[in-house]
Structures are given as C-alpha cells and as structure tokens.
C-alpha cells in the first residue's frame, strides 16, 4: 500500500491573520513555521507514508519542506486550494500512489498514531476516510483511495460535501475522530489550547507562543478552522 501525503501551505508571512490581535506578524510567522515543521516531521516518521508532497505559493515554505525531505510544487499567486490539490493528486498518481492523505500544515498535534489509524481504516478501497474539525463541519484530514476518486470540496461544510462525493463514487466512507486532529490554530481560543498542549512537553518542534493567553473559552468567539 502506497500512501502519499499532500500538505497545502499558505504563505507563512501571511498566515494566521485571525491571531493578529494577540500575536505580532513575526510571532504568527514563527507559529506557522513551527507547525509546518511539526507536521512534516510526523509524516516523515510515519511508516505508512511513502512520501510527502508540499504545495504552496510561498518559496520559504517550499524551501523548508525540501530541507525536511519532502517534494514540492510551486503554486501561482492565483491558485485556489481545490484546484491545487487536484493538480498535486494527478502528480502522485503518476508516481504510483495507491492513496493520498491530505494534511494541512496548521494541524500541529497530528501524530503517528493518527496516521496509522487513518491508514488502517483506509486499507481497502475504494474508500474515503475523513477527520472532522472541532465544529464537525470541516475536513481536517482526508484519505482518498484511489487518488482522484472524488472531487475536492474544501470550503464551507466540506465534511458533508466530501462524504456525499464519496457516496456518489460508490466508495466506503469512514470518519476518524481524533482530539489531536480536530485542533487547527486559527483564533485566540485555539491558541489557548495550543499553549496548554505544548506545555505538556510532547512536541519537540513546537514552543509556547507569547503572550500567554489565558482567556476563558466562554469569553472567546466560537472557533472554526478554515481548512474547510
């Protein structure tokens, strides 16, 4: 079984704008870079992953990815997420991939156990394995076997759209629920949880982000990932 991971990366210096009230631009860049490195390190250490392909319009992100052993695609400034993922999928199909696993770069707490569990659920095709975001509406991880089985629908309510696309394709659909995969980092409330988890010391490529936000979740806006 060959699984290629695809990691879409937004420009690091324009990432996490919804954290602008609590982090400086340099801090947001640092956070985005750390999360990218952490995700790539996890994928590199997961035995189920044959290789990783990073797609981005950001030369800095692509340079980091190559330094960490990933292959890269330079996207144009006009490229949108779904067409970019489709292009990347066509490339890994040429490389002989049996399945693709899409993992955005802002899921810093994905771990090898998550990768193993998703790969196990998706061991027989045709199938789709979806890991939902915290709101239960978006798609935080998506395994598709074989690659190109469904049309990507990242955006509003993508969990439902990906599920319906898989059903139309006659594929089995599995949902993988994971606390570590649910947490993407977009709003200050997410950063509170990020600091708490990093403080546990399990993530060597991540550090706590100042300021040390300790706002009660009841005072914060409802979180919502933008992975779709």
Tab-separated table of C-alpha atoms in Angstrom:
chain	number	residue	atom	x	y	z
A	1	UNK	CA	0.000	0.000	0.000
A	2	UNK	CA	1.499	3.326	-1.011
A	3	UNK	CA	0.137	6.476	0.571
A	4	UNK	CA	1.430	9.870	-0.445
A	5	UNK	CA	0.695	12.789	1.862
A	6	UNK	CA	-0.171	16.160	0.360
A	7	UNK	CA	0.376	19.208	2.570
A	8	UNK	CA	-1.068	22.538	1.355
A	9	UNK	CA	0.683	25.540	2.926
A	10	UNK	CA	-0.463	29.154	2.885
A	11	UNK	CA	2.253	31.838	2.666
A	12	UNK	CA	3.918	31.725	6.081
A	13	UNK	CA	4.228	35.502	6.437
A	14	UNK	CA	0.517	35.986	5.724
A	15	UNK	CA	-0.676	33.109	7.882
A	16	UNK	CA	-2.925	33.243	10.900
A	17	UNK	CA	-4.319	36.731	10.401
A	18	UNK	CA	-7.136	35.979	12.828
A	19	UNK	CA	-4.486	35.915	15.567
A	20	UNK	CA	-3.377	39.469	14.765
A	21	UNK	CA	-4.969	40.820	17.956
A	22	UNK	CA	-2.781	38.628	20.154
A	23	UNK	CA	0.383	37.876	18.128
A	24	UNK	CA	2.718	40.121	16.154
A	25	UNK	CA	3.387	39.384	12.496
A	26	UNK	CA	6.759	37.857	13.415
A	27	UNK	CA	5.103	35.649	16.023
A	28	UNK	CA	2.479	34.492	13.552
A	29	UNK	CA	5.239	33.620	11.078
A	30	UNK	CA	7.102	31.719	13.798
A	31	UNK	CA	3.943	29.810	14.707
A	32	UNK	CA	3.189	28.887	11.097
A	33	UNK	CA	6.769	27.725	10.500
A	34	UNK	CA	6.814	25.596	13.645
A	35	UNK	CA	3.531	23.933	12.762
A	36	UNK	CA	4.729	23.155	9.236
A	37	UNK	CA	7.917	21.595	10.556
A	38	UNK	CA	5.994	19.547	13.128
A	39	UNK	CA	3.525	18.182	10.567
A	40	UNK	CA	6.312	17.283	8.132
A	41	UNK	CA	8.312	15.575	10.863
A	42	UNK	CA	5.322	13.455	11.847
A	43	UNK	CA	4.611	12.445	8.257
A	44	UNK	CA	8.287	11.595	7.719
A	45	UNK	CA	8.287	9.326	10.763
A	46	UNK	CA	5.030	7.530	9.915
A	47	UNK	CA	5.861	4.185	8.242
A	48	UNK	CA	2.531	4.188	6.366
A	49	UNK	CA	3.537	7.290	4.363
A	50	UNK	CA	5.588	6.666	1.227
A	51	UNK	CA	6.368	10.334	0.677
A	52	UNK	CA	5.127	13.878	1.188
A	53	UNK	CA	4.317	16.498	-1.428
A	54	UNK	CA	4.023	20.120	-0.258
A	55	UNK	CA	2.141	22.631	-2.374
A	56	UNK	CA	2.446	26.358	-1.737
A	57	UNK	CA	2.924	29.718	-3.402
A	58	UNK	CA	5.488	30.564	-0.686
A	59	UNK	CA	9.159	29.914	-1.613
A	60	UNK	CA	10.122	29.955	2.085
A	61	UNK	CA	7.647	27.194	2.905
A	62	UNK	CA	8.814	25.135	-0.049
A	63	UNK	CA	12.455	25.551	0.972
A	64	UNK	CA	11.658	24.308	4.481
A	65	UNK	CA	9.785	21.355	3.012
A	66	UNK	CA	12.686	20.360	0.761
A	67	UNK	CA	15.123	20.656	3.687
A	68	UNK	CA	12.919	18.185	5.553
A	69	UNK	CA	12.848	15.689	2.703
A	70	UNK	CA	9.503	16.493	1.098
A	71	UNK	CA	8.873	17.086	-2.574
A	72	UNK	CA	7.332	20.402	-3.561
A	73	UNK	CA	5.115	22.174	-6.073
A	74	UNK	CA	5.253	25.933	-6.562
A	75	UNK	CA	1.734	27.316	-6.904
A	76	UNK	CA	0.908	30.587	-8.608
A	77	UNK	CA	-0.472	33.532	-6.666
A	78	UNK	CA	-3.846	32.998	-8.316
A	79	UNK	CA	-4.112	29.321	-7.372
A	80	UNK	CA	-7.023	28.166	-5.196
A	81	UNK	CA	-6.912	25.255	-2.779
A	82	UNK	CA	-9.126	22.714	-4.543
A	83	UNK	CA	-7.523	23.031	-7.994
A	84	UNK	CA	-4.073	22.970	-6.378
A	85	UNK	CA	-4.909	19.741	-4.552
A	86	UNK	CA	-6.264	18.234	-7.768
A	87	UNK	CA	-3.021	19.093	-9.561
A	88	UNK	CA	-0.955	17.560	-6.743
A	89	UNK	CA	-3.114	14.439	-6.805
A	90	UNK	CA	-2.512	13.938	-10.511
A	91	UNK	CA	1.230	14.103	-9.858
A	92	UNK	CA	1.241	11.460	-7.121
A	93	UNK	CA	-0.927	9.216	-9.316
A	94	UNK	CA	1.857	9.338	-11.895
A	95	UNK	CA	4.252	8.383	-9.117
A	96	UNK	CA	2.204	5.249	-8.423
A	97	UNK	CA	0.357	6.273	-5.266
A	98	UNK	CA	-2.396	3.938	-4.141
A	99	UNK	CA	-3.945	6.547	-1.845
A	100	UNK	CA	-3.498	10.166	-0.864
A	101	UNK	CA	-3.700	11.701	2.589
A	102	UNK	CA	-4.261	15.453	2.734
A	103	UNK	CA	-2.999	17.058	5.921
A	104	UNK	CA	-2.982	20.885	6.224
A	105	UNK	CA	0.089	22.451	7.798
A	106	UNK	CA	-1.808	24.017	10.700
A	107	UNK	CA	-2.600	20.754	12.475
A	108	UNK	CA	0.400	20.706	14.827
A	109	UNK	CA	-0.855	17.906	17.053
A	110	UNK	CA	-1.285	15.232	14.406
A	111	UNK	CA	0.791	12.239	15.447
A	112	UNK	CA	1.942	8.889	14.095
A	113	UNK	CA	-0.911	7.103	15.872
A	114	UNK	CA	-3.402	9.247	13.921
A	115	UNK	CA	-1.648	8.435	10.653
A	116	UNK	CA	-1.636	4.722	11.456
A	117	UNK	CA	-5.319	4.722	12.388
A	118	UNK	CA	-6.381	6.562	9.241
A	119	UNK	CA	-4.262	4.270	7.065
A	120	UNK	CA	-5.808	1.235	8.747
A	121	UNK	CA	-9.347	2.489	8.170
A	122	UNK	CA	-8.496	3.175	4.550
A	123	UNK	CA	-6.591	-0.025	3.871
A	124	UNK	CA	-9.160	-1.312	1.358
A	125	UNK	CA	-10.584	0.729	-1.443
A	126	UNK	CA	-12.378	2.386	-2.913
A	127	UNK	CA	-12.865	4.438	0.225
A	128	UNK	CA	-12.604	7.829	1.867
A	129	UNK	CA	-11.532	8.487	5.462
A	130	UNK	CA	-12.402	11.914	6.880
A	131	UNK	CA	-11.266	13.542	10.108
A	132	UNK	CA	-13.562	16.410	11.058
A	133	UNK	CA	-12.642	19.764	12.560
A	134	UNK	CA	-13.727	20.858	16.027
A	135	UNK	CA	-17.015	22.249	14.725
A	136	UNK	CA	-17.803	18.978	12.950
A	137	UNK	CA	-18.267	20.747	9.629
A	138	UNK	CA	-14.843	20.985	8.024
A	139	UNK	CA	-12.309	18.427	6.837
A	140	UNK	CA	-9.034	18.395	8.761
A	141	UNK	CA	-7.604	15.203	7.247
A	142	UNK	CA	-8.746	13.337	4.169
A	143	UNK	CA	-7.562	9.969	2.865
A	144	UNK	CA	-8.773	9.040	-0.607
A	145	UNK	CA	-8.192	5.606	-2.131
A	146	UNK	CA	-7.507	5.597	-5.022
A	147	UNK	CA	-6.239	9.154	-5.577
A	148	UNK	CA	-8.670	11.207	-7.624
A	149	UNK	CA	-11.695	9.142	-6.595
A	150	UNK	CA	-13.602	12.284	-5.565
A	151	UNK	CA	-13.541	15.958	-6.441
A	152	UNK	CA	-12.161	18.050	-3.600
A	153	UNK	CA	-14.654	20.374	-1.939
A	154	UNK	CA	-12.666	22.260	0.695
A	155	UNK	CA	-14.670	25.213	1.875
A	156	UNK	CA	-17.884	25.607	3.831
A	157	UNK	CA	-19.314	22.323	5.194
A	158	UNK	CA	-16.674	20.269	3.391
A	159	UNK	CA	-17.221	17.246	5.638
A	160	UNK	CA	-20.723	16.771	4.219
A	161	UNK	CA	-19.615	17.548	0.672
A	162	UNK	CA	-16.726	15.057	0.791
A	163	UNK	CA	-18.998	12.410	2.290
A	164	UNK	CA	-21.606	12.909	-0.427
A	165	UNK	CA	-18.946	12.831	-3.149
A	166	UNK	CA	-17.620	9.518	-1.838
A	167	UNK	CA	-21.117	8.047	-1.731
A	168	UNK	CA	-21.752	9.097	-5.319
A	169	UNK	CA	-18.486	7.397	-6.273
A	170	UNK	CA	-19.665	4.167	-4.634
A	171	UNK	CA	-16.892	4.326	-2.044
A	172	UNK	CA	-16.973	3.318	1.593
A	173	UNK	CA	-16.890	6.336	3.926
A	174	UNK	CA	-15.196	6.256	7.312
A	175	UNK	CA	-14.989	9.037	9.882
A	176	UNK	CA	-11.908	9.201	12.061
A	177	UNK	CA	-12.479	11.171	15.275
A	178	UNK	CA	-9.324	12.461	16.902
A	179	UNK	CA	-8.839	15.149	19.529
A	180	UNK	CA	-5.342	15.817	18.182
A	181	UNK	CA	-6.529	16.224	14.602
A	182	UNK	CA	-9.506	18.406	15.499
A	183	UNK	CA	-7.355	21.282	16.710
A	184	UNK	CA	-6.224	23.629	13.979
A	185	UNK	CA	-4.898	27.015	15.055
A	186	UNK	CA	-6.920	29.924	13.729
A	187	UNK	CA	-8.390	32.030	16.545
A	188	UNK	CA	-7.156	33.032	20.030
A	189	UNK	CA	-9.199	30.273	21.658
A	190	UNK	CA	-7.217	27.729	19.619
A	191	UNK	CA	-4.001	29.334	20.855
A	192	UNK	CA	-5.059	28.804	24.453
A	193	UNK	CA	-5.370	25.080	23.815
A	194	UNK	CA	-2.132	25.125	21.787
A	195	UNK	CA	-0.193	26.589	24.729
A	196	UNK	CA	-1.732	24.082	27.108
A	197	UNK	CA	-0.785	21.094	24.943
A	198	UNK	CA	2.716	22.360	24.138
A	199	UNK	CA	3.232	22.858	27.845
A	200	UNK	CA	2.911	19.103	28.265
A	201	UNK	CA	6.287	18.784	26.525
A	202	UNK	CA	5.385	16.132	23.951
A	203	UNK	CA	6.025	18.230	20.836
A	204	UNK	CA	9.715	18.988	20.424
A	205	UNK	CA	9.346	21.262	17.386
A	206	UNK	CA	6.705	23.470	18.999
A	207	UNK	CA	7.084	26.157	21.640
A	208	UNK	CA	4.519	28.158	23.559
A	209	UNK	CA	3.501	31.408	21.922
A	210	UNK	CA	3.532	34.683	23.828
A	211	UNK	CA	1.501	36.346	25.084
A	212	UNK	CA	0.410	33.588	27.417
A	213	UNK	CA	-3.279	33.856	26.707
A	214	UNK	CA	-5.482	32.567	29.480
A	215	UNK	CA	-8.865	33.813	28.411
A	216	UNK	CA	-11.816	31.720	29.447
A	217	UNK	CA	-13.308	29.816	26.483
A	218	UNK	CA	-16.679	31.322	27.380
A	219	UNK	CA	-15.220	34.760	26.631
A	220	UNK	CA	-13.877	33.776	23.252
A	221	UNK	CA	-15.564	33.596	19.866
A	222	UNK	CA	-16.580	30.211	18.602
A	223	UNK	CA	-13.641	28.531	16.969
A	224	UNK	CA	-13.783	27.376	13.411
A	225	UNK	CA	-10.994	26.020	11.297
A	226	UNK	CA	-10.503	27.347	7.814
A	227	UNK	CA	-9.228	24.124	6.302
A	228	UNK	CA	-12.723	23.570	5.067
